[in-house]
Amino acid sequence: MLTTATAPVTRNLIVDYYQVIAAAVARLGAGPGGPAGTAGFAPGFDLPDLSDDVRQFFAAANATWRELGAHGGHGVQFMDLTGNPGTHTTKTFPSMLIVARAVEHIRRTGESICVFTPTSANKGIALRDAVSRAIAAKLVTPEQLRVVVLAPASTRHKFRRDALSADPALRAANPLLRFGGAEPEGVKALGRAFVDAYAQEAYDKHGTTLWFSLALPNYLVADAARAAFELDAAPAIAAAPRWHAHAVSSAFGLLGYNLGRDVLEDSGRADGSPRPGFLLVQHLGTPDMVLNLRTGSFSRDGLPAYRMDAATGLWSQDADPHFPAVADNLAEVLDPTFYTHQPVTSPAMNDLIKRYGGDGITVSRHECVARYPQLRDWLRNTPCELPADPADLREWSIVMALTGVLNAIDRGLVPAGREIVVHGSGSYRDDDYAVSEPDAEVSTVEEIAAAVLGGR
């Protein structure tokens, strides 16, 4: 039984739910970090008033809800979070809030801020987009707000030419740094080490306040708006309980959605039922959350035993429906944006699934390509329309999530009567953008300092 309206519903997830975001901040008890010039600096969560220029800044924060169809007796609905053409991912929403908080701090204190983020790709792309939008809306000057992105070489193809890279002065002030280490996740430790080592010097000698923005509350409060959007666009009913499905690395989006449900119930806008379950979708490169959910451990020893078919070169197994039945490579990286090992969010996500229901599933590229024609039909004539050739797809989040949903239904993992809401967290293709080359290759904190502070 489908419950959504037949016509798609679009909302601005920030402007339309400003008060929900503020309530999420209050429920978390989120506040500022250390003072300017310290490694723990973070501005407060105060946001600017919704003046015309602030609304202009937030104008790209749109999401659309639509019905996709049905599969195996289960309705499949789609929360499309890719509406910003500058990013094509859900990272637009937290990135805009991070920048809006920086704007409010700059206005109140006169201090300049440099947002520093390690990223696999999408967070960095979205923060660059948000900073350029803030400058274009004249909320700040280029001297007051900068962003530095540190990303692994494996995601080089994902970074796009943008307003910050098009202007020589803006490019110099907002460098894209490429990490030269072997392990992509090493960007997090290196970025943290740089801010720890240079926060005081950046402030004292260069008048720049470094903000290491990789913190869970920064993302949860933005994603809380998803629950309010669902309530407006297609509220669930007891006759059709739901699972929410998401391609995840750390599941910030689902944890944020759950925070939003808590806020709505606190305010009386929603009751406690029906509370949805959650379906985690991952790939074989980092199946850590699914492994931890299923086995209580992050160890890859929890993967089922696969058999190699010498004739096809494919690996197969039929012992555990939570993992790919067929794969080209047991360590394949379907999309390098999903790069987090042993995420600290696993226990919280496991608790939610234990409480409300749900499961986890891991998909392979082979399975995604097999499902691709059906997914392309479902997404035809939408902003997430897939290219004819899967090789032209540069962000696989939505294809991963939908493949995981279809596999879970076909393998009997989804209880009868459940609708599925797919969080469309990212999709972009080769012709959506031109690739931007990095401004420097770095492997040490000193090399980062030279790129970020050397010319200032």
Tab-separated table of C-alpha atoms in Angstrom:
chain	number	residue	atom	x	y	z
A	1	MET	CA	0.000	0.000	0.000
A	2	LEU	CA	1.513	3.306	-1.101
A	3	THR	CA	0.800	6.395	0.970
A	4	THR	CA	2.463	9.236	-0.918
A	5	ALA	CA	0.763	11.696	-3.192
A	6	THR	CA	1.177	10.831	-6.871
A	7	ALA	CA	2.839	14.148	-7.665
A	8	PRO	CA	6.386	14.739	-6.398
A	9	VAL	CA	6.715	17.045	-3.397
A	10	THR	CA	9.642	19.475	-3.100
A	11	ARG	CA	10.790	21.392	-0.025
A	12	ASN	CA	13.800	23.443	0.985
A	13	LEU	CA	15.203	21.299	3.801
A	14	ILE	CA	16.820	24.242	5.571
A	15	VAL	CA	14.557	27.243	5.065
A	16	ASP	CA	11.322	25.267	5.513
A	17	TYR	CA	12.597	23.473	8.625
A	18	TYR	CA	14.755	26.110	10.328
A	19	GLN	CA	12.959	25.581	13.637
A	20	VAL	CA	13.282	21.795	13.441
A	21	ILE	CA	17.033	22.212	12.976
A	22	ALA	CA	17.193	24.555	15.979
A	23	ALA	CA	15.238	22.020	18.055
A	24	ALA	CA	17.638	19.259	16.963
A	25	VAL	CA	20.556	21.393	18.161
A	26	ALA	CA	18.829	21.884	21.511
A	27	ARG	CA	18.021	18.188	21.887
A	28	LEU	CA	21.645	17.244	21.225
A	29	GLY	CA	22.872	19.943	23.564
A	30	ALA	CA	25.267	21.003	20.807
A	31	GLY	CA	27.321	24.114	21.407
A	32	PRO	CA	30.581	25.859	20.542
A	33	GLY	CA	33.974	24.237	20.832
A	34	GLY	CA	37.127	25.862	22.094
A	35	PRO	CA	38.016	29.513	21.519
A	36	ALA	CA	39.554	30.864	18.323
A	37	GLY	CA	43.168	29.831	17.911
A	38	THR	CA	42.762	26.471	19.630
A	39	ALA	CA	42.672	23.090	17.916
A	40	GLY	CA	39.191	22.454	19.285
A	41	PHE	CA	37.638	25.633	17.898
A	42	ALA	CA	34.086	25.396	16.593
A	43	PRO	CA	31.556	28.215	16.369
A	44	GLY	CA	28.228	27.965	18.107
A	45	PHE	CA	25.185	26.569	16.375
A	46	ASP	CA	23.476	29.945	16.058
A	47	LEU	CA	22.257	30.588	12.518
A	48	PRO	CA	21.695	33.949	10.817
A	49	ASP	CA	18.199	35.361	10.516
A	50	LEU	CA	16.422	34.402	7.297
A	51	SER	CA	17.008	37.661	5.461
A	52	ASP	CA	16.758	37.838	1.683
A	53	ASP	CA	20.487	37.279	1.206
A	54	VAL	CA	20.478	34.297	3.579
A	55	ARG	CA	17.508	32.793	1.737
A	56	GLN	CA	19.429	33.289	-1.505
A	57	PHE	CA	22.342	31.378	0.003
A	58	PHE	CA	20.086	28.481	1.061
A	59	ALA	CA	18.152	28.401	-2.229
A	60	ALA	CA	19.847	25.230	-3.491
A	61	ALA	CA	18.962	23.163	-0.385
A	62	ASN	CA	16.036	21.418	-2.055
A	63	ALA	CA	14.792	17.844	-1.763
A	64	THR	CA	12.015	16.015	-3.611
A	65	TRP	CA	9.854	13.075	-2.563
A	66	ARG	CA	8.425	10.786	-5.236
A	67	GLU	CA	7.084	7.277	-5.720
A	68	LEU	CA	9.353	4.993	-7.722
A	69	GLY	CA	7.163	1.909	-8.026
A	70	ALA	CA	6.790	-1.476	-6.392
A	71	HIS	CA	8.873	-4.633	-6.207
A	72	GLY	CA	7.913	-7.998	-4.767
A	73	GLY	CA	4.816	-6.542	-3.165
A	74	HIS	CA	6.681	-3.677	-1.470
A	75	GLY	CA	6.146	-0.033	-2.396
A	76	VAL	CA	9.392	1.844	-2.983
A	77	GLN	CA	9.512	5.580	-2.343
A	78	PHE	CA	12.368	7.964	-2.947
A	79	MET	CA	13.635	10.907	-0.928
A	80	ASP	CA	15.815	12.663	-3.494
A	81	LEU	CA	18.482	14.656	-1.654
A	82	THR	CA	20.545	15.536	-4.741
A	83	GLY	CA	18.759	18.726	-5.806
A	84	ASN	CA	21.754	21.056	-5.654
A	85	PRO	CA	23.408	21.021	-9.110
A	86	GLY	CA	26.655	22.161	-7.526
A	87	THR	CA	27.005	18.918	-5.560
A	88	HIS	CA	24.359	16.337	-6.549
A	89	THR	CA	24.600	14.912	-3.000
A	90	THR	CA	22.992	15.226	0.404
A	91	LYS	CA	26.176	16.827	1.774
A	92	THR	CA	24.699	20.144	0.583
A	93	PHE	CA	22.540	20.440	3.697
A	94	PRO	CA	25.106	20.048	6.505
A	95	SER	CA	27.685	21.991	4.502
A	96	MET	CA	25.360	24.968	4.143
A	97	LEU	CA	24.653	24.896	7.883
A	98	ILE	CA	28.376	24.689	8.680
A	99	VAL	CA	29.005	27.737	6.503
A	100	ALA	CA	25.974	29.593	7.900
A	101	ARG	CA	27.322	29.059	11.430
A	102	ALA	CA	30.687	30.393	10.287
A	103	VAL	CA	28.955	33.436	8.788
A	104	GLU	CA	27.136	34.161	12.035
A	105	HIS	CA	30.370	33.815	14.037
A	106	ILE	CA	32.237	36.134	11.654
A	107	ARG	CA	29.471	38.733	11.881
A	108	ARG	CA	29.452	38.626	15.680
A	109	THR	CA	33.202	38.530	16.327
A	110	GLY	CA	34.926	39.885	13.229
A	111	GLU	CA	37.208	36.821	13.233
A	112	SER	CA	38.096	35.145	9.929
A	113	ILE	CA	37.502	31.405	9.631
A	114	CYS	CA	39.164	28.724	7.534
A	115	VAL	CA	37.058	25.565	7.467
A	116	PHE	CA	39.323	22.522	7.178
A	117	THR	CA	37.845	19.190	6.166
A	118	PRO	CA	39.294	15.801	5.365
A	119	THR	CA	36.918	14.010	3.011
A	120	SER	CA	36.584	11.145	0.597
A	121	ALA	CA	35.006	13.655	-1.811
A	122	ASN	CA	31.392	14.681	-1.313
A	123	LYS	CA	31.772	16.635	1.945
A	124	GLY	CA	34.600	18.635	0.420
A	125	ILE	CA	32.724	19.319	-2.810
A	126	ALA	CA	29.708	20.512	-0.834
A	127	LEU	CA	31.712	22.741	1.519
A	128	ARG	CA	33.436	24.406	-1.431
A	129	ASP	CA	30.032	24.960	-3.032
A	130	ALA	CA	28.621	26.425	0.199
A	131	VAL	CA	31.559	28.799	0.704
A	132	SER	CA	31.301	30.042	-2.891
A	133	ARG	CA	27.552	30.569	-2.438
A	134	ALA	CA	28.110	32.551	0.755
A	135	ILE	CA	30.584	34.802	-1.028
A	136	ALA	CA	28.261	35.215	-4.029
A	137	ALA	CA	25.372	36.140	-1.704
A	138	LYS	CA	27.681	38.713	-0.050
A	139	LEU	CA	27.228	37.145	3.382
A	140	VAL	CA	31.019	37.285	3.798
A	141	THR	CA	34.056	38.434	1.870
A	142	PRO	CA	36.654	36.018	0.463
A	143	GLU	CA	39.092	37.231	3.126
A	144	GLN	CA	36.685	36.374	5.953
A	145	LEU	CA	35.828	32.789	5.006
A	146	ARG	CA	37.943	30.109	3.359
A	147	VAL	CA	37.781	26.323	2.984
A	148	VAL	CA	40.605	23.811	2.663
A	149	VAL	CA	39.820	20.282	1.483
A	150	LEU	CA	42.091	17.261	1.974
A	151	ALA	CA	41.091	14.258	-0.139
A	152	PRO	CA	42.666	10.935	-1.143
A	153	ALA	CA	44.027	10.303	-4.617
A	154	SER	CA	41.385	7.607	-5.171
A	155	THR	CA	38.671	10.281	-5.520
A	156	ARG	CA	40.576	12.574	-7.883
A	157	HIS	CA	37.922	12.033	-10.590
A	158	LYS	CA	35.126	13.319	-8.347
A	159	PHE	CA	36.302	16.875	-7.733
A	160	ARG	CA	34.796	19.444	-10.020
A	161	ARG	CA	35.700	22.821	-11.390
A	162	ASP	CA	33.684	25.364	-9.446
A	163	ALA	CA	33.533	29.042	-8.596
A	164	LEU	CA	36.473	28.695	-6.215
A	165	SER	CA	38.730	27.055	-8.777
A	166	ALA	CA	37.726	29.406	-11.625
A	167	ASP	CA	39.128	32.548	-9.996
A	168	PRO	CA	42.921	32.566	-9.351
A	169	ALA	CA	42.673	34.486	-6.071
A	170	LEU	CA	39.859	32.313	-4.730
A	171	ARG	CA	41.690	29.179	-5.814
A	172	ALA	CA	44.840	30.207	-3.964
A	173	ALA	CA	42.842	30.980	-0.806
A	174	ASN	CA	40.757	27.761	-0.957
A	175	PRO	CA	43.118	24.977	-1.995
A	176	LEU	CA	42.166	21.426	-2.833
A	177	LEU	CA	44.862	19.189	-1.368
A	178	ARG	CA	45.479	15.646	-2.519
A	179	PHE	CA	46.740	13.147	0.078
A	180	GLY	CA	49.680	11.061	-1.095
A	181	GLY	CA	49.299	8.232	1.418
A	182	ALA	CA	48.325	4.682	0.541
A	183	GLU	CA	45.256	4.443	2.784
A	184	PRO	CA	42.429	6.862	1.823
A	185	GLU	CA	41.145	7.071	5.378
A	186	GLY	CA	44.525	8.521	6.384
A	187	VAL	CA	43.187	11.964	5.428
A	188	LYS	CA	41.318	12.089	8.739
A	189	ALA	CA	44.348	11.558	10.990
A	190	LEU	CA	46.571	13.836	8.903
A	191	GLY	CA	43.987	16.614	8.831
A	192	ARG	CA	43.463	16.358	12.579
A	193	ALA	CA	47.211	16.450	13.157
A	194	PHE	CA	47.603	19.598	11.030
A	195	VAL	CA	44.941	21.529	12.921
A	196	ASP	CA	46.349	20.340	16.270
A	197	ALA	CA	49.822	21.513	15.278
A	198	TYR	CA	49.031	24.795	13.525
A	199	ALA	CA	45.786	26.223	14.985
A	200	GLN	CA	47.594	28.643	17.281
A	201	GLU	CA	50.121	29.748	14.657
A	202	ALA	CA	47.394	30.265	12.045
A	203	TYR	CA	45.555	32.532	14.468
A	204	ASP	CA	48.506	34.430	15.908
A	205	LYS	CA	50.538	34.947	12.740
A	206	HIS	CA	47.956	34.851	9.981
A	207	GLY	CA	44.730	36.026	11.631
A	208	THR	CA	42.984	32.811	10.591
A	209	THR	CA	40.841	30.648	12.845
A	210	LEU	CA	41.091	27.002	11.766
A	211	TRP	CA	37.930	24.924	12.174
A	212	PHE	CA	38.243	21.152	11.845
A	213	SER	CA	34.649	20.538	10.810
A	214	LEU	CA	34.514	16.729	10.832
A	215	ALA	CA	32.199	16.262	13.832
A	216	LEU	CA	29.032	14.182	14.038
A	217	PRO	CA	26.665	16.902	15.409
A	218	ASN	CA	27.472	19.115	12.400
A	219	TYR	CA	25.778	16.519	10.208
A	220	LEU	CA	23.064	15.148	12.498
A	221	VAL	CA	21.289	18.480	12.942
A	222	ALA	CA	20.982	19.012	9.190
A	223	ASP	CA	19.768	15.484	8.516
A	224	ALA	CA	17.087	15.865	11.204
A	225	ALA	CA	15.118	17.866	8.621
A	226	ARG	CA	14.568	14.665	6.621
A	227	ALA	CA	12.044	13.474	9.206
A	228	ALA	CA	10.067	16.712	8.998
A	229	PHE	CA	10.104	16.473	5.201
A	230	GLU	CA	8.694	12.955	5.374
A	231	LEU	CA	5.932	14.122	7.698
A	232	ASP	CA	4.942	16.851	5.229
A	233	ALA	CA	5.351	14.893	2.000
A	234	ALA	CA	4.222	11.360	2.837
A	235	PRO	CA	3.564	10.522	6.491
A	236	ALA	CA	3.692	6.836	7.287
A	237	ILE	CA	0.591	5.023	8.505
A	238	ALA	CA	0.302	1.983	10.725
A	239	ALA	CA	-1.135	-0.080	7.852
A	240	ALA	CA	2.068	0.415	5.854
A	241	PRO	CA	5.075	0.473	8.216
A	242	ARG	CA	8.363	1.490	6.674
A	243	TRP	CA	12.019	0.743	6.462
A	244	HIS	CA	14.363	3.581	5.500
A	245	ALA	CA	17.215	2.434	3.266
A	246	HIS	CA	20.504	4.280	2.806
A	247	ALA	CA	23.890	3.563	1.233
A	248	VAL	CA	26.124	4.250	4.224
A	249	SER	CA	29.712	4.749	5.271
A	250	SER	CA	28.962	5.887	8.838
A	251	ALA	CA	25.138	6.272	8.618
A	252	PHE	CA	25.128	9.953	9.607
A	253	GLY	CA	22.008	10.429	7.482
A	254	LEU	CA	19.936	7.769	9.227
A	255	LEU	CA	21.101	8.850	12.680
A	256	GLY	CA	20.144	12.413	11.778
A	257	TYR	CA	16.750	11.278	10.483
A	258	ASN	CA	16.169	9.470	13.777
A	259	LEU	CA	17.111	12.630	15.690
A	260	GLY	CA	14.482	14.430	13.629
A	261	ARG	CA	11.883	11.851	14.615
A	262	ASP	CA	12.781	12.422	18.262
A	263	VAL	CA	12.341	16.183	17.803
A	264	LEU	CA	8.961	15.785	16.094
A	265	GLU	CA	7.725	13.477	18.818
A	266	ASP	CA	9.012	15.819	21.547
A	267	SER	CA	6.970	18.643	20.003
A	268	GLY	CA	3.843	16.532	19.502
A	269	ARG	CA	3.956	16.906	15.705
A	270	ALA	CA	4.386	13.123	15.390
A	271	ASP	CA	3.492	10.272	17.695
A	272	GLY	CA	5.803	7.359	18.392
A	273	SER	CA	4.210	5.028	15.877
A	274	PRO	CA	4.876	3.852	13.290
A	275	ARG	CA	8.611	4.315	13.839
A	276	PRO	CA	10.539	2.996	10.823
A	277	GLY	CA	13.212	0.354	10.703
A	278	PHE	CA	16.463	0.878	8.831
A	279	LEU	CA	18.252	-0.963	6.033
A	280	LEU	CA	21.992	-0.310	5.820
A	281	VAL	CA	23.521	-0.800	2.367
A	282	GLN	CA	27.294	-1.104	1.917
A	283	HIS	CA	29.890	-2.417	-0.535
A	284	LEU	CA	32.594	-5.067	-0.167
A	285	GLY	CA	35.363	-2.480	0.179
A	286	THR	CA	34.000	-1.338	3.568
A	287	PRO	CA	31.188	-3.636	4.782
A	288	ASP	CA	32.008	-2.773	8.389
A	289	MET	CA	28.573	-1.605	9.576
A	290	VAL	CA	26.820	-4.644	8.110
A	291	LEU	CA	29.432	-6.979	9.574
A	292	ASN	CA	29.131	-5.354	12.984
A	293	LEU	CA	25.344	-5.504	12.869
A	294	ARG	CA	25.338	-9.148	11.848
A	295	THR	CA	28.284	-10.516	13.869
A	296	GLY	CA	29.108	-7.959	16.557
A	297	SER	CA	32.571	-7.506	15.033
A	298	PHE	CA	34.188	-5.491	12.241
A	299	SER	CA	36.346	-8.455	11.236
A	300	ARG	CA	36.114	-9.583	7.619
A	301	ASP	CA	36.161	-13.108	9.006
A	302	GLY	CA	32.404	-12.584	9.212
A	303	LEU	CA	32.074	-12.635	5.430
A	304	PRO	CA	30.676	-15.884	4.052
A	305	ALA	CA	32.973	-18.320	2.247
A	306	TYR	CA	33.073	-17.554	-1.481
A	307	ARG	CA	33.823	-19.931	-4.333
A	308	MET	CA	35.720	-18.894	-7.456
A	309	ASP	CA	34.206	-20.017	-10.755
A	310	ALA	CA	37.218	-20.527	-13.002
A	311	ALA	CA	35.090	-20.329	-16.142
A	312	THR	CA	33.570	-16.897	-15.375
A	313	GLY	CA	36.146	-15.449	-12.993
A	314	LEU	CA	33.326	-14.598	-10.564
A	315	TRP	CA	33.094	-15.244	-6.848
A	316	SER	CA	29.814	-16.628	-5.534
A	317	GLN	CA	28.149	-17.774	-2.302
A	318	ASP	CA	24.651	-18.791	-1.230
A	319	ALA	CA	25.155	-19.168	2.520
A	320	ASP	CA	24.280	-15.634	3.670
A	321	PRO	CA	21.740	-13.381	1.909
A	322	HIS	CA	23.219	-10.282	3.559
A	323	PHE	CA	26.257	-10.380	1.282
A	324	PRO	CA	26.640	-10.445	-2.494
A	325	ALA	CA	25.645	-13.658	-4.183
A	326	VAL	CA	28.062	-12.826	-7.011
A	327	ALA	CA	31.055	-10.478	-7.111
A	328	ASP	CA	33.949	-9.729	-9.418
A	329	ASN	CA	36.348	-8.995	-6.559
A	330	LEU	CA	35.902	-9.663	-2.855
A	331	ALA	CA	37.740	-6.459	-1.954
A	332	GLU	CA	36.226	-4.274	-4.671
A	333	VAL	CA	35.661	-0.571	-4.041
A	334	LEU	CA	32.362	0.101	-5.765
A	335	ASP	CA	32.561	3.790	-4.859
A	336	PRO	CA	35.530	5.363	-3.011
A	337	THR	CA	33.285	7.781	-1.094
A	338	PHE	CA	32.403	4.820	1.160
A	339	TYR	CA	35.795	4.558	2.845
A	340	THR	CA	35.220	4.432	6.605
A	341	HIS	CA	36.463	1.420	8.544
A	342	GLN	CA	35.159	0.595	12.026
A	343	PRO	CA	32.811	3.615	12.252
A	344	VAL	CA	32.129	4.818	15.781
A	345	THR	CA	28.457	5.168	14.811
A	346	SER	CA	27.918	1.402	14.496
A	347	PRO	CA	26.741	0.792	18.082
A	348	ALA	CA	24.133	3.557	17.857
A	349	MET	CA	22.864	2.252	14.524
A	350	ASN	CA	22.774	-1.324	15.823
A	351	ASP	CA	20.685	-0.164	18.789
A	352	LEU	CA	18.166	1.577	16.508
A	353	ILE	CA	17.780	-1.518	14.342
A	354	LYS	CA	17.359	-3.696	17.421
A	355	ARG	CA	14.678	-1.325	18.719
A	356	TYR	CA	12.758	-0.530	15.539
A	357	GLY	CA	13.661	-3.314	13.139
A	358	GLY	CA	15.749	-3.421	10.035
A	359	ASP	CA	18.797	-5.143	8.617
A	360	GLY	CA	21.958	-4.652	6.610
A	361	ILE	CA	23.047	-5.812	3.176
A	362	THR	CA	26.217	-5.547	1.117
A	363	VAL	CA	26.130	-5.249	-2.674
A	364	SER	CA	28.651	-5.841	-5.446
A	365	ARG	CA	29.274	-3.987	-8.687
A	366	HIS	CA	28.155	-7.091	-10.566
A	367	GLU	CA	24.778	-6.986	-8.800
A	368	CYS	CA	24.400	-3.236	-9.356
A	369	VAL	CA	25.050	-3.603	-13.077
A	370	ALA	CA	22.544	-6.471	-13.288
A	371	ARG	CA	19.883	-4.237	-11.694
A	372	TYR	CA	20.900	-1.176	-13.694
A	373	PRO	CA	18.260	-1.383	-16.480
A	374	GLN	CA	15.412	-1.503	-13.939
A	375	LEU	CA	16.928	1.332	-11.906
A	376	ARG	CA	17.407	3.430	-15.024
A	377	ASP	CA	13.736	2.950	-15.883
A	378	TRP	CA	12.681	3.970	-12.371
A	379	LEU	CA	14.806	7.125	-12.439
A	380	ARG	CA	14.067	8.112	-16.025
A	381	ASN	CA	12.911	11.747	-16.421
A	382	THR	CA	14.010	12.625	-12.891
A	383	PRO	CA	17.004	14.791	-11.916
A	384	CYS	CA	18.749	11.523	-10.946
A	385	GLU	CA	18.391	9.944	-14.396
A	386	LEU	CA	21.182	7.435	-14.905
A	387	PRO	CA	23.507	7.458	-17.926
A	388	ALA	CA	23.022	4.698	-20.489
A	389	ASP	CA	26.471	3.298	-19.737
A	390	PRO	CA	27.215	2.513	-16.067
A	391	ALA	CA	30.848	3.370	-16.775
A	392	ASP	CA	29.776	7.022	-17.022
A	393	LEU	CA	28.367	7.048	-13.465
A	394	ARG	CA	30.708	8.826	-11.037
A	395	GLU	CA	28.703	8.513	-7.797
A	396	TRP	CA	27.037	5.176	-7.031
A	397	SER	CA	25.173	5.929	-3.787
A	398	ILE	CA	21.656	5.775	-5.219
A	399	VAL	CA	22.369	2.739	-7.397
A	400	MET	CA	23.879	0.988	-4.371
A	401	ALA	CA	20.886	1.789	-2.157
A	402	LEU	CA	18.295	0.687	-4.720
A	403	THR	CA	20.193	-2.501	-5.544
A	404	GLY	CA	20.391	-3.315	-1.852
A	405	VAL	CA	16.643	-2.773	-1.480
A	406	LEU	CA	15.757	-5.002	-4.430
A	407	ASN	CA	18.147	-7.733	-3.293
A	408	ALA	CA	16.823	-7.568	0.275
A	409	ILE	CA	13.242	-7.928	-0.977
A	410	ASP	CA	14.059	-10.811	-3.303
A	411	ARG	CA	15.977	-12.635	-0.546
A	412	GLY	CA	13.149	-12.334	1.965
A	413	LEU	CA	14.970	-9.956	4.319
A	414	VAL	CA	12.190	-7.360	4.258
A	415	PRO	CA	9.083	-8.347	6.264
A	416	ALA	CA	5.782	-8.516	4.445
A	417	GLY	CA	3.819	-5.276	4.267
A	418	ARG	CA	6.818	-2.950	4.631
A	419	GLU	CA	7.212	0.067	2.392
A	420	ILE	CA	10.760	1.113	1.645
A	421	VAL	CA	11.892	4.725	1.647
A	422	VAL	CA	15.201	5.091	-0.170
A	423	HIS	CA	17.325	8.073	0.848
A	424	GLY	CA	18.768	9.277	-2.448
A	425	SER	CA	22.035	10.556	-1.046
A	426	GLY	CA	24.095	11.010	-4.197
A	427	SER	CA	24.264	10.511	-7.935
A	428	TYR	CA	26.310	12.284	-10.574
A	429	ARG	CA	27.601	11.373	-13.967
A	430	ASP	CA	30.563	12.090	-16.188
A	431	ASP	CA	28.825	14.896	-18.080
A	432	ASP	CA	27.649	16.719	-14.932
A	433	TYR	CA	30.985	18.452	-14.352
A	434	ALA	CA	34.566	19.016	-15.454
A	435	VAL	CA	37.279	17.577	-13.218
A	436	SER	CA	39.408	19.966	-11.156
A	437	GLU	CA	43.026	19.093	-10.528
A	438	PRO	CA	44.444	19.419	-7.006
A	439	ASP	CA	46.388	22.507	-5.972
A	440	ALA	CA	49.011	20.541	-4.050
A	441	GLU	CA	50.002	16.982	-3.203
A	442	VAL	CA	50.610	16.533	0.538
A	443	SER	CA	51.641	13.744	2.889
A	444	THR	CA	52.751	15.634	6.026
A	445	VAL	CA	51.413	18.367	8.278
A	446	GLU	CA	54.284	20.601	7.173
A	447	GLU	CA	53.280	20.239	3.526
A	448	ILE	CA	49.690	21.149	4.435
A	449	ALA	CA	50.935	24.182	6.359
A	450	ALA	CA	52.966	25.327	3.367
A	451	ALA	CA	49.912	25.040	1.100
A	452	VAL	CA	47.458	26.661	3.535
A	453	LEU	CA	49.576	29.229	5.375
A	454	GLY	CA	52.757	29.603	3.335
A	455	GLY	CA	51.571	32.402	1.110
A	456	ARG	CA	49.689	34.346	3.740
